[in-house]
PDB file of C-alpha atoms and ligand atoms in Angstrom:
ATOM      1  CA  MET A   1     115.329  23.316   2.471  1.00 83.00           C
ATOM      2  CA  THR A   2     111.525  23.392   2.312  1.00 95.00           C
ATOM      3  CA  ASP A   3     110.248  26.475   0.417  1.00 97.00           C
ATOM      4  CA  ARG A   4     107.701  28.670   2.168  1.00 98.00           C
ATOM      5  CA  TYR A   5     104.613  30.201   0.589  1.00 98.00           C
ATOM      6  CA  ALA A   6     101.587  31.915   2.103  1.00 98.00           C
ATOM      7  CA  VAL A   7      98.344  33.736   1.439  1.00 98.00           C
ATOM      8  CA  PHE A   8      97.924  37.210   2.968  1.00 98.00           C
ATOM      9  CA  GLY A   9      94.457  38.570   3.658  1.00 97.00           C
ATOM     10  CA  HIS A  10      92.177  40.170   6.232  1.00 97.00           C
ATOM     11  CA  PRO A  11      90.226  38.067   7.048  1.00 95.00           C
ATOM     12  CA  VAL A  12      92.075  34.981   5.867  1.00 96.00           C
ATOM     13  CA  ALA A  13      91.013  32.069   8.102  1.00 94.00           C
ATOM     14  CA  HIS A  14      88.294  31.069   5.587  1.00 92.00           C
ATOM     15  CA  SER A  15      90.817  30.789   2.727  1.00 95.00           C
ATOM     16  CA  LYS A  16      90.947  27.461   0.921  1.00 97.00           C
ATOM     17  CA  SER A  17      94.328  28.303  -0.624  1.00 98.00           C
ATOM     18  CA  PRO A  18      96.408  26.381   1.984  1.00 98.00           C
ATOM     19  CA  LEU A  19      94.369  23.222   1.278  1.00 97.00           C
ATOM     20  CA  ILE A  20      94.637  23.688  -2.483  1.00 98.00           C
ATOM     21  CA  HIS A  21      98.388  24.315  -2.531  1.00 98.00           C
ATOM     22  CA  ALA A  22      99.057  21.440  -0.106  1.00 98.00           C
ATOM     23  CA  ALA A  23      97.164  19.161  -2.514  1.00 98.00           C
ATOM     24  CA  PHE A  24      99.131  20.511  -5.500  1.00 98.00           C
ATOM     25  CA  ALA A  25     102.447  20.036  -3.649  1.00 98.00           C
ATOM     26  CA  ARG A  26     101.602  16.418  -2.704  1.00 98.00           C
ATOM     27  CA  GLN A  27     100.464  15.643  -6.220  1.00 98.00           C
ATOM     28  CA  THR A  28     103.590  17.073  -7.900  1.00 98.00           C
ATOM     29  CA  GLY A  29     106.152  16.150  -5.218  1.00 97.00           C
ATOM     30  CA  GLN A  30     107.173  19.765  -4.530  1.00 98.00           C
ATOM     31  CA  ASP A  31     108.986  20.386  -1.229  1.00 97.00           C
ATOM     32  CA  MET A  32     107.058  23.403   0.066  1.00 98.00           C
ATOM     33  CA  THR A  33     104.764  24.666   2.790  1.00 98.00           C
ATOM     34  CA  TYR A  34     101.855  27.088   2.400  1.00 98.00           C
ATOM     35  CA  GLU A  35     100.228  28.950   5.281  1.00 98.00           C
ATOM     36  CA  ALA A  36      97.551  31.616   5.803  1.00 98.00           C
ATOM     37  CA  ILE A  37      98.804  34.905   7.293  1.00 98.00           C
ATOM     38  CA  LEU A  38      96.408  37.469   8.746  1.00 98.00           C
ATOM     39  CA  ALA A  39      97.965  40.856   7.951  1.00 98.00           C
ATOM     40  CA  PRO A  40      96.725  43.915   9.865  1.00 98.00           C
ATOM     41  CA  LYS A  41      94.696  46.169   7.557  1.00 97.00           C
ATOM     42  CA  ASP A  42      97.369  48.853   7.865  1.00 98.00           C
ATOM     43  CA  GLY A  43     100.290  46.439   7.971  1.00 98.00           C
ATOM     44  CA  PHE A  44     100.333  44.498   4.716  1.00 98.00           C
ATOM     45  CA  ALA A  45     103.759  45.692   3.498  1.00 98.00           C
ATOM     46  CA  ALA A  46     105.346  45.042   6.910  1.00 98.00           C
ATOM     47  CA  SER A  47     103.842  41.524   7.061  1.00 98.00           C
ATOM     48  CA  VAL A  48     105.167  40.730   3.600  1.00 98.00           C
ATOM     49  CA  ALA A  49     108.607  42.113   4.494  1.00 98.00           C
ATOM     50  CA  ALA A  50     108.749  39.922   7.619  1.00 98.00           C
ATOM     51  CA  PHE A  51     107.774  36.868   5.556  1.00 98.00           C
ATOM     52  CA  VAL A  52     110.472  37.599   2.950  1.00 98.00           C
ATOM     53  CA  ALA A  53     113.065  38.116   5.701  1.00 97.00           C
ATOM     54  CA  ALA A  54     112.100  34.713   7.126  1.00 97.00           C
ATOM     55  CA  GLY A  55     112.792  33.069   3.748  1.00 96.00           C
ATOM     56  CA  GLY A  56     109.349  33.259   2.077  1.00 98.00           C
ATOM     57  CA  ARG A  57     109.526  32.489  -1.657  1.00 98.00           C
ATOM     58  CA  GLY A  58     106.111  33.638  -2.789  1.00 98.00           C
ATOM     59  CA  ALA A  59     102.626  34.614  -1.689  1.00 98.00           C
ATOM     60  CA  ASN A  60      99.051  34.922  -2.760  1.00 98.00           C
ATOM     61  CA  VAL A  61      97.156  38.055  -1.879  1.00 97.00           C
ATOM     62  CA  THR A  62      93.456  38.299  -1.205  1.00 95.00           C
ATOM     63  CA  VAL A  63      90.923  40.880  -0.026  1.00 91.00           C
ATOM     64  CA  PRO A  64      91.626  43.723   0.778  1.00 94.00           C
ATOM     65  CA  PHE A  65      95.286  43.835  -0.297  1.00 96.00           C
ATOM     66  CA  LYS A  66      95.335  43.118  -4.047  1.00 95.00           C
ATOM     67  CA  GLU A  67      95.738  46.759  -5.068  1.00 95.00           C
ATOM     68  CA  GLU A  68      98.318  47.462  -2.348  1.00 97.00           C
ATOM     69  CA  ALA A  69     100.245  44.390  -3.559  1.00 98.00           C
ATOM     70  CA  CYS A  70     100.269  45.952  -7.020  1.00 97.00           C
ATOM     71  CA  ARG A  71     101.968  49.052  -5.599  1.00 97.00           C
ATOM     72  CA  LEU A  72     104.361  46.979  -3.478  1.00 98.00           C
ATOM     73  CA  ALA A  73     105.648  44.943  -6.427  1.00 98.00           C
ATOM     74  CA  THR A  74     108.925  46.126  -7.938  1.00 98.00           C
ATOM     75  CA  ARG A  75     108.043  44.472 -11.271  1.00 98.00           C
ATOM     76  CA  LEU A  76     104.610  43.677 -12.724  1.00 98.00           C
ATOM     77  CA  SER A  77     103.571  41.111 -15.316  1.00 97.00           C
ATOM     78  CA  ALA A  78     101.545  42.442 -18.247  1.00 95.00           C
ATOM     79  CA  ARG A  79      98.395  40.799 -16.895  1.00 95.00           C
ATOM     80  CA  ALA A  80      98.887  42.369 -13.441  1.00 96.00           C
ATOM     81  CA  GLU A  81      99.290  45.770 -15.092  1.00 95.00           C
ATOM     82  CA  CYS A  82      96.047  45.256 -17.029  1.00 93.00           C
ATOM     83  CA  ALA A  83      94.225  44.102 -13.914  1.00 94.00           C
ATOM     84  CA  GLY A  84      95.617  46.914 -11.742  1.00 94.00           C
ATOM     85  CA  ALA A  85      95.813  44.319  -8.976  1.00 94.00           C
ATOM     86  CA  VAL A  86      98.132  41.528  -7.868  1.00 97.00           C
ATOM     87  CA  ASN A  87      97.136  38.169  -6.399  1.00 97.00           C
ATOM     88  CA  THR A  88     100.499  36.425  -6.785  1.00 98.00           C
ATOM     89  CA  LEU A  89     103.874  37.663  -5.496  1.00 98.00           C
ATOM     90  CA  THR A  90     107.235  36.043  -6.133  1.00 98.00           C
ATOM     91  CA  PHE A  91     110.265  37.020  -4.037  1.00 98.00           C
ATOM     92  CA  ALA A  92     113.527  36.430  -5.899  1.00 96.00           C
ATOM     93  CA  SER A  93     116.869  38.205  -6.408  1.00 93.00           C
ATOM     94  CA  GLY A  94     115.793  41.110  -4.202  1.00 94.00           C
ATOM     95  CA  GLU A  95     112.732  41.720  -6.390  1.00 97.00           C
ATOM     96  CA  ILE A  96     109.036  41.512  -5.598  1.00 98.00           C
ATOM     97  CA  ARG A  97     107.368  40.306  -8.780  1.00 98.00           C
ATOM     98  CA  GLY A  98     103.630  40.895  -9.033  1.00 98.00           C
ATOM     99  CA  ASP A  99     101.302  38.807 -11.183  1.00 98.00           C
ATOM    100  CA  ASN A 100      97.561  38.306 -11.493  1.00 97.00           C
ATOM    101  CA  THR A 101      96.220  34.808 -12.163  1.00 97.00           C
ATOM    102  CA  ASP A 102      92.487  35.485 -11.589  1.00 96.00           C
ATOM    103  CA  GLY A 103      91.732  36.034 -15.281  1.00 97.00           C
ATOM    104  CA  ALA A 104      93.619  32.911 -16.325  1.00 97.00           C
ATOM    105  CA  GLY A 105      91.714  31.028 -13.616  1.00 98.00           C
ATOM    106  CA  LEU A 106      88.300  32.119 -14.893  1.00 98.00           C
ATOM    107  CA  LEU A 107      89.280  31.372 -18.464  1.00 98.00           C
ATOM    108  CA  ALA A 108      90.560  27.880 -17.639  1.00 98.00           C
ATOM    109  CA  ASP A 109      87.351  27.109 -15.765  1.00 98.00           C
ATOM    110  CA  LEU A 110      85.081  28.410 -18.538  1.00 98.00           C
ATOM    111  CA  THR A 111      86.927  26.896 -21.479  1.00 98.00           C
ATOM    112  CA  GLN A 112      88.564  23.720 -20.114  1.00 97.00           C
ATOM    113  CA  ASN A 113      86.361  22.605 -17.214  1.00 98.00           C
ATOM    114  CA  LEU A 114      83.010  23.844 -18.529  1.00 98.00           C
ATOM    115  CA  GLY A 115      83.789  23.407 -22.222  1.00 97.00           C
ATOM    116  CA  ARG A 116      82.669  26.862 -23.351  1.00 97.00           C
ATOM    117  CA  ASP A 117      84.188  28.291 -26.522  1.00 97.00           C
ATOM    118  CA  LEU A 118      84.083  32.069 -26.072  1.00 98.00           C
ATOM    119  CA  ALA A 119      85.127  33.084 -29.599  1.00 98.00           C
ATOM    120  CA  GLY A 120      82.270  34.907 -31.321  1.00 97.00           C
ATOM    121  CA  ARG A 121      80.049  34.645 -28.208  1.00 97.00           C
ATOM    122  CA  ARG A 122      78.130  37.370 -26.380  1.00 97.00           C
ATOM    123  CA  ILE A 123      79.576  37.865 -22.903  1.00 98.00           C
ATOM    124  CA  LEU A 124      77.993  39.865 -20.097  1.00 98.00           C
ATOM    125  CA  LEU A 125      80.196  40.794 -17.143  1.00 98.00           C
ATOM    126  CA  LEU A 126      78.290  41.990 -14.076  1.00 98.00           C
ATOM    127  CA  GLY A 127      80.320  44.250 -11.762  1.00 97.00           C
ATOM    128  CA  ALA A 128      83.188  46.686 -12.196  1.00 96.00           C
ATOM    129  CA  GLY A 129      85.327  45.987  -9.131  1.00 91.00           C
ATOM    130  CA  GLY A 130      88.727  44.335  -8.861  1.00 88.00           C
ATOM    131  CA  ALA A 131      87.560  40.867  -9.895  1.00 92.00           C
ATOM    132  CA  ALA A 132      85.818  42.201 -13.006  1.00 94.00           C
ATOM    133  CA  ARG A 133      88.818  44.283 -14.057  1.00 93.00           C
ATOM    134  CA  GLY A 134      91.147  41.275 -13.761  1.00 93.00           C
ATOM    135  CA  VAL A 135      89.169  39.142 -16.193  1.00 95.00           C
ATOM    136  CA  ILE A 136      88.443  41.659 -18.980  1.00 95.00           C
ATOM    137  CA  GLU A 137      91.719  41.311 -20.901  1.00 94.00           C
ATOM    138  CA  PRO A 138      91.708  37.466 -20.858  1.00 95.00           C
ATOM    139  CA  LEU A 139      88.045  37.455 -21.963  1.00 96.00           C
ATOM    140  CA  LEU A 140      88.797  39.899 -24.802  1.00 96.00           C
ATOM    141  CA  ALA A 141      91.717  37.718 -25.896  1.00 95.00           C
ATOM    142  CA  GLN A 142      89.131  35.004 -26.702  1.00 96.00           C
ATOM    143  CA  GLN A 143      87.618  37.392 -29.295  1.00 96.00           C
ATOM    144  CA  PRO A 144      83.997  37.347 -28.171  1.00 97.00           C
ATOM    145  CA  ALA A 145      81.373  38.975 -30.419  1.00 96.00           C
ATOM    146  CA  THR A 146      80.508  41.392 -27.612  1.00 96.00           C
ATOM    147  CA  LEU A 147      81.654  42.108 -24.083  1.00 97.00           C
ATOM    148  CA  VAL A 148      79.193  44.173 -22.057  1.00 98.00           C
ATOM    149  CA  ILE A 149      80.053  45.366 -18.534  1.00 98.00           C
ATOM    150  CA  ALA A 150      76.990  46.189 -16.443  1.00 98.00           C
ATOM    151  CA  ASN A 151      77.375  47.722 -13.019  1.00 98.00           C
ATOM    152  CA  ARG A 152      75.251  49.322 -10.291  1.00 98.00           C
ATOM    153  CA  THR A 153      77.432  52.448 -10.543  1.00 98.00           C
ATOM    154  CA  VAL A 154      77.429  53.032 -14.287  1.00 98.00           C
ATOM    155  CA  ALA A 155      80.358  55.462 -14.213  1.00 98.00           C
ATOM    156  CA  ARG A 156      82.587  52.712 -12.808  1.00 97.00           C
ATOM    157  CA  ALA A 157      81.649  50.386 -15.683  1.00 97.00           C
ATOM    158  CA  GLN A 158      82.326  53.217 -18.126  1.00 97.00           C
ATOM    159  CA  GLY A 159      85.717  53.829 -16.524  1.00 95.00           C
ATOM    160  CA  LEU A 160      86.652  50.171 -16.980  1.00 94.00           C
ATOM    161  CA  ALA A 161      85.390  50.067 -20.565  1.00 95.00           C
ATOM    162  CA  GLY A 162      87.472  53.175 -21.265  1.00 94.00           C
ATOM    163  CA  LEU A 163      90.603  51.409 -20.003  1.00 92.00           C
ATOM    164  CA  PHE A 164      90.159  48.530 -22.423  1.00 90.00           C
ATOM    165  CA  GLY A 165      89.005  50.477 -25.471  1.00 82.00           C
ATOM    166  CA  HIS A 166      86.949  49.293 -28.405  1.00 78.00           C
ATOM    167  CA  GLY A 167      84.874  46.151 -28.152  1.00 82.00           C
ATOM    168  CA  VAL A 168      83.764  46.785 -24.563  1.00 95.00           C
ATOM    169  CA  VAL A 169      80.357  48.341 -23.864  1.00 96.00           C
ATOM    170  CA  ALA A 170      79.353  49.722 -20.453  1.00 97.00           C
ATOM    171  CA  CYS A 171      75.858  50.194 -19.033  1.00 98.00           C
ATOM    172  CA  GLY A 172      73.662  49.962 -15.943  1.00 98.00           C
ATOM    173  CA  PHE A 173      71.509  46.927 -15.165  1.00 98.00           C
ATOM    174  CA  ASP A 174      68.361  48.726 -16.358  1.00 97.00           C
ATOM    175  CA  ALA A 175      69.839  49.344 -19.809  1.00 97.00           C
ATOM    176  CA  LEU A 176      70.603  45.664 -20.485  1.00 97.00           C
ATOM    177  CA  ALA A 177      69.025  44.530 -23.738  1.00 92.00           C
ATOM    178  CA  GLY A 178      69.246  41.226 -25.552  1.00 94.00           C
ATOM    179  CA  ALA A 179      70.542  37.816 -24.563  1.00 98.00           C
ATOM    180  CA  PHE A 180      74.065  36.609 -23.781  1.00 98.00           C
ATOM    181  CA  ASP A 181      75.825  33.253 -24.145  1.00 98.00           C
ATOM    182  CA  VAL A 182      77.883  33.632 -20.960  1.00 98.00           C
ATOM    183  CA  ILE A 183      76.924  35.833 -18.010  1.00 98.00           C
ATOM    184  CA  VAL A 184      79.619  36.213 -15.336  1.00 98.00           C
ATOM    185  CA  ASN A 185      78.567  37.655 -11.993  1.00 98.00           C
ATOM    186  CA  ALA A 186      81.633  39.481 -10.630  1.00 97.00           C
ATOM    187  CA  THR A 187      79.629  41.679  -8.267  1.00 97.00           C
ATOM    188  CA  ALA A 188      79.874  41.326  -4.509  1.00 94.00           C
ATOM    189  CA  ALA A 189      76.037  41.123  -4.372  1.00 96.00           C
ATOM    190  CA  SER A 190      76.164  37.353  -3.784  1.00 93.00           C
ATOM    191  CA  LEU A 191      78.311  37.894  -0.677  1.00 89.00           C
ATOM    192  CA  ALA A 192      75.415  39.897   0.768  1.00 92.00           C
ATOM    193  CA  GLY A 193      72.829  37.336  -0.421  1.00 95.00           C
ATOM    194  CA  GLU A 194      71.472  39.856  -2.933  1.00 96.00           C
ATOM    195  CA  LEU A 195      70.521  39.713  -6.588  1.00 97.00           C
ATOM    196  CA  PRO A 196      71.329  42.638  -8.893  1.00 97.00           C
ATOM    197  CA  PRO A 197      68.178  43.879 -10.692  1.00 97.00           C
ATOM    198  CA  LEU A 198      68.684  41.898 -13.906  1.00 98.00           C
ATOM    199  CA  PRO A 199      66.103  41.454 -16.669  1.00 97.00           C
ATOM    200  CA  PRO A 200      65.492  37.743 -17.449  1.00 97.00           C
ATOM    201  CA  THR A 201      65.925  38.568 -21.133  1.00 97.00           C
ATOM    202  CA  ILE A 202      69.718  38.285 -20.623  1.00 98.00           C
ATOM    203  CA  PHE A 203      69.274  34.487 -20.672  1.00 98.00           C
ATOM    204  CA  ALA A 204      68.778  32.384 -23.799  1.00 95.00           C
ATOM    205  CA  ALA A 205      68.672  28.662 -24.437  1.00 92.00           C
ATOM    206  CA  GLY A 206      72.238  27.432 -24.012  1.00 96.00           C
ATOM    207  CA  SER A 207      73.405  30.364 -21.841  1.00 98.00           C
ATOM    208  CA  LEU A 208      75.791  29.770 -18.956  1.00 98.00           C
ATOM    209  CA  ALA A 209      75.347  31.767 -15.743  1.00 98.00           C
ATOM    210  CA  TYR A 210      78.634  31.870 -13.800  1.00 98.00           C
ATOM    211  CA  ASP A 211      78.959  33.304 -10.301  1.00 98.00           C
ATOM    212  CA  MET A 212      82.518  34.030  -9.113  1.00 97.00           C
ATOM    213  CA  MET A 213      81.304  33.440  -5.563  1.00 95.00           C
ATOM    214  CA  TYR A 214      81.693  29.889  -4.283  1.00 94.00           C
ATOM    215  CA  GLY A 215      80.843  27.853  -1.214  1.00 89.00           C
ATOM    216  CA  ARG A 216      77.090  28.382  -1.229  1.00 90.00           C
ATOM    217  CA  ASP A 217      74.198  28.770  -3.621  1.00 94.00           C
ATOM    218  CA  THR A 218      73.586  32.390  -4.633  1.00 97.00           C
ATOM    219  CA  PRO A 219      70.442  34.358  -5.582  1.00 98.00           C
ATOM    220  CA  PHE A 220      72.006  34.923  -9.021  1.00 98.00           C
ATOM    221  CA  LEU A 221      72.436  31.191  -9.704  1.00 98.00           C
ATOM    222  CA  ALA A 222      68.935  30.463  -8.349  1.00 98.00           C
ATOM    223  CA  PHE A 223      67.524  33.209 -10.631  1.00 98.00           C
ATOM    224  CA  ALA A 224      69.352  31.681 -13.609  1.00 98.00           C
ATOM    225  CA  ARG A 225      68.025  28.204 -12.814  1.00 98.00           C
ATOM    226  CA  THR A 226      64.444  29.470 -12.746  1.00 97.00           C
ATOM    227  CA  HIS A 227      65.060  30.553 -16.346  1.00 97.00           C
ATOM    228  CA  GLY A 228      66.354  27.122 -17.294  1.00 96.00           C
ATOM    229  CA  VAL A 229      70.000  27.951 -17.990  1.00 97.00           C
ATOM    230  CA  ALA A 230      73.167  26.100 -16.964  1.00 98.00           C
ATOM    231  CA  THR A 231      74.982  27.446 -13.915  1.00 98.00           C
ATOM    232  CA  ALA A 232      78.451  27.258 -12.351  1.00 98.00           C
ATOM    233  CA  ASP A 233      79.986  28.760  -9.221  1.00 98.00           C
ATOM    234  CA  GLY A 234      83.520  30.151  -8.787  1.00 98.00           C
ATOM    235  CA  LEU A 235      85.122  27.122  -7.121  1.00 98.00           C
ATOM    236  CA  GLY A 236      86.727  26.058 -10.385  1.00 98.00           C
ATOM    237  CA  MET A 237      88.092  29.577 -10.904  1.00 98.00           C
ATOM    238  CA  LEU A 238      89.542  29.541  -7.378  1.00 98.00           C
ATOM    239  CA  VAL A 239      91.411  26.282  -7.990  1.00 98.00           C
ATOM    240  CA  GLU A 240      92.506  27.296 -11.496  1.00 98.00           C
ATOM    241  CA  GLN A 241      93.920  30.668 -10.364  1.00 98.00           C
ATOM    242  CA  ALA A 242      95.822  28.766  -7.668  1.00 98.00           C
ATOM    243  CA  ALA A 243      97.166  26.313 -10.259  1.00 98.00           C
ATOM    244  CA  GLU A 244      98.389  29.219 -12.375  1.00 98.00           C
ATOM    245  CA  ALA A 245     100.130  30.748  -9.325  1.00 98.00           C
ATOM    246  CA  PHE A 246     101.672  27.337  -8.534  1.00 98.00           C
ATOM    247  CA  PHE A 247     102.979  27.217 -12.119  1.00 98.00           C
ATOM    248  CA  VAL A 248     104.442  30.745 -11.784  1.00 98.00           C
ATOM    249  CA  TRP A 249     106.330  29.700  -8.636  1.00 98.00           C
ATOM    250  CA  ARG A 250     107.264  26.074  -9.338  1.00 98.00           C
ATOM    251  CA  GLY A 251     107.155  25.715 -13.148  1.00 98.00           C
ATOM    252  CA  VAL A 252     104.855  22.686 -12.776  1.00 98.00           C
ATOM    253  CA  ARG A 253     101.177  22.456 -13.725  1.00 98.00           C
ATOM    254  CA  PRO A 254      99.124  20.464 -11.203  1.00 98.00           C
ATOM    255  CA  ASP A 255      96.052  18.459 -12.204  1.00 98.00           C
ATOM    256  CA  THR A 256      93.161  20.594 -10.974  1.00 98.00           C
ATOM    257  CA  ALA A 257      90.276  18.132 -11.505  1.00 98.00           C
ATOM    258  CA  PRO A 258      90.814  15.984  -8.374  1.00 98.00           C
ATOM    259  CA  VAL A 259      91.338  19.097  -6.229  1.00 98.00           C
ATOM    260  CA  ILE A 260      88.107  20.706  -7.492  1.00 98.00           C
ATOM    261  CA  ALA A 261      86.287  17.399  -6.900  1.00 97.00           C
ATOM    262  CA  SER A 262      87.529  17.003  -3.332  1.00 96.00           C
ATOM    263  CA  LEU A 263      86.730  20.635  -2.411  1.00 96.00           C
ATOM    264  CA  ARG A 264      83.265  20.257  -3.928  1.00 95.00           C
ATOM    265  CA  ALA A 265      82.674  17.074  -1.960  1.00 92.00           C
ATOM    266  CA  ALA A 266      83.679  18.890   1.256  1.00 89.00           C
ATOM    267  CA  CYS A 267      81.297  21.855   0.566  1.00 76.00           C
TER     268      CYS A 267
HETATM  269  P1  NDP B 301      84.869  44.733  -5.253  1.00 52.59           P
HETATM  270  O1  NDP B 301      84.472  45.212  -3.896  1.00 52.59           O
HETATM  271  O2  NDP B 301      86.120  45.235  -5.880  1.00 52.59           O
HETATM  272  O3  NDP B 301      83.670  45.074  -6.291  1.00 52.59           O
HETATM  273  C1  NDP B 301      82.366  44.889  -5.939  1.00 52.59           C
HETATM  274  C2  NDP B 301      81.454  45.021  -7.173  1.00 52.59           C
HETATM  275  O4  NDP B 301      80.183  44.488  -6.823  1.00 52.59           O
HETATM  276  C3  NDP B 301      81.224  46.434  -7.649  1.00 52.59           C
HETATM  277  O5  NDP B 301      81.048  46.429  -9.030  1.00 52.59           O
HETATM  278  C4  NDP B 301      79.934  46.814  -6.915  1.00 52.59           C
HETATM  279  O6  NDP B 301      79.180  47.783  -7.589  1.00 52.59           O
HETATM  280  C5  NDP B 301      79.198  45.503  -7.005  1.00 52.59           C
HETATM  281  N1  NDP B 301      78.183  45.318  -5.960  1.00 52.59           N
HETATM  282  C6  NDP B 301      78.386  45.212  -4.630  1.00 52.59           C
HETATM  283  N2  NDP B 301      77.210  44.985  -3.991  1.00 52.59           N
HETATM  284  C7  NDP B 301      76.257  44.965  -4.958  1.00 52.59           C
HETATM  285  C8  NDP B 301      74.847  44.768  -4.922  1.00 52.59           C
HETATM  286  N3  NDP B 301      74.176  44.554  -3.785  1.00 52.59           N
HETATM  287  N4  NDP B 301      74.168  44.766  -6.108  1.00 52.59           N
HETATM  288  C9  NDP B 301      74.829  44.978  -7.268  1.00 52.59           C
HETATM  289  N5  NDP B 301      76.162  45.193  -7.351  1.00 52.59           N
HETATM  290  C10 NDP B 301      76.870  45.157  -6.203  1.00 52.59           C
HETATM  291  O7  NDP B 301      84.847  43.141  -5.141  1.00 52.59           O
HETATM  292  P2  NDP B 301      85.708  42.106  -6.011  1.00 52.59           P
HETATM  293  O8  NDP B 301      85.646  42.556  -7.429  1.00 52.59           O
HETATM  294  O9  NDP B 301      87.039  41.900  -5.396  1.00 52.59           O
HETATM  295  O10 NDP B 301      84.912  40.712  -5.802  1.00 52.59           O
HETATM  296  C11 NDP B 301      83.648  40.471  -6.411  1.00 52.59           C
HETATM  297  C12 NDP B 301      83.242  39.014  -6.201  1.00 52.59           C
HETATM  298  O11 NDP B 301      84.108  38.114  -6.887  1.00 52.59           O
HETATM  299  C13 NDP B 301      83.226  38.546  -4.741  1.00 52.59           C
HETATM  300  O12 NDP B 301      82.064  37.754  -4.532  1.00 52.59           O
HETATM  301  C14 NDP B 301      84.474  37.688  -4.627  1.00 52.59           C
HETATM  302  O13 NDP B 301      84.337  36.699  -3.638  1.00 52.59           O
HETATM  303  C15 NDP B 301      84.507  37.064  -6.021  1.00 52.59           C
HETATM  304  N6  NDP B 301      85.861  36.604  -6.429  1.00 52.59           N
HETATM  305  C16 NDP B 301      86.026  35.265  -6.688  1.00 52.59           C
HETATM  306  C17 NDP B 301      87.256  34.773  -7.097  1.00 52.59           C
HETATM  307  C18 NDP B 301      87.412  33.299  -7.367  1.00 52.59           C
HETATM  308  O14 NDP B 301      88.559  32.832  -7.491  1.00 52.59           O
HETATM  309  N7  NDP B 301      86.337  32.549  -7.497  1.00 52.59           N
HETATM  310  C19 NDP B 301      88.425  35.663  -7.267  1.00 52.59           C
HETATM  311  C20 NDP B 301      88.131  37.066  -7.001  1.00 52.59           C
HETATM  312  C21 NDP B 301      86.894  37.491  -6.585  1.00 52.59           C
HETATM  313  P3  NDP B 301      79.457  49.388  -7.337  1.00 52.59           P
HETATM  314  O15 NDP B 301      80.614  49.736  -8.225  1.00 52.59           O
HETATM  315  O16 NDP B 301      78.178  50.016  -7.729  1.00 52.59           O
HETATM  316  O17 NDP B 301      79.770  49.535  -5.864  1.00 52.59           O
END
C-alpha cells in the first residue's frame, strides 16, 4: 500500500515540500504520496489526528505549528528538544515521534553545497526566533571560534544564549563589533522586505552572507553584495531539511543537487 505523508501549515499552499518529496520519491523508487494540508490555526492537533487515523505515516510541520508539534509529540529526538520545535513527525506503533531537521539542513547547505568549513570560524546569527534556535546546536557542534546571536529584542537573544551556555554571545544589532566569516540571517525581516540595521563592518573579504529566506532577492543579500561578499539564499537549506526528513521516514538519502537545481530554475 502506498504510504502517505503531508506537510501541515497555515498558510501552506505556497509550500514547495510536496514538489521536493515527490522528486525524492521518484529518484529513490519509494512508494509514497505527499500532500499539503491546511490546518485551521486552532485545529492542528485534530488535523494531525485525522491524518493518522486515515493511515498517515509522517508529516512535516511549518509555520505556525512547529512549537505545537513539539508539545503534541509523545517522544522527541535530542535535536528537537534542543530546538524546542518540531518540523518532522513520524507516526508509528501508536507513538508520535518529533524531530527537527532544520539545523541539519542549514549545516548540509553551508558545509556540503557551499563548501564552508565552520570549525574555528566566526559565525553571526541574526534573529532569535524558532529558526535561529533550531540551528544553534548544530552550528556549535562544528566548533566555531565564536557564535554571536544578534536580535532586535536583545533579551530574546540573551534568553537563547542562556539556553546553550558558554561559547554563545548575545547582543543587539547596534552592539555588533568586528567581522564574521559566516553571517546567517534567521530574522523574518526579509519576509517584510526589510533590512535589520547592521553595520557593514560585519563583512570581511571571504565572508558568506546567508539568508534563510528563499524565492526572491532580499535586502540583506543586496546589502551584502554591495560590500562585495558571497551570498546564498535558503533554498538549499529547504531541500536539505526535507532530505533529512525523508531519511528519517524512509531510511534512504536522496540526491539533493538535482532537486535544488530544478527548483532554482523554476524560481
Ligand atoms: P520567528 O517569527 O520565530 O522569528 C522572527 C525573528 O525575526 C525574531 O528574531 C524577530 O525579532 C526578527 N524580526 C522580525 N522582523 C524583523 C525586522 N523587521 N527587523 C529585524 N528583526 C526582525 O520566525 P522564524 O524563526 O520561524 O523564521 C525566520 C525566517 O527563517 C523566515 O524568513 C523563514 O521563512 C526562514 N526559514 C527558512 C527555512 C528554510 O528551510 N530555508 C526554515 C525555517 C525558517 P524580535 O525577537 O525582536 O521580534
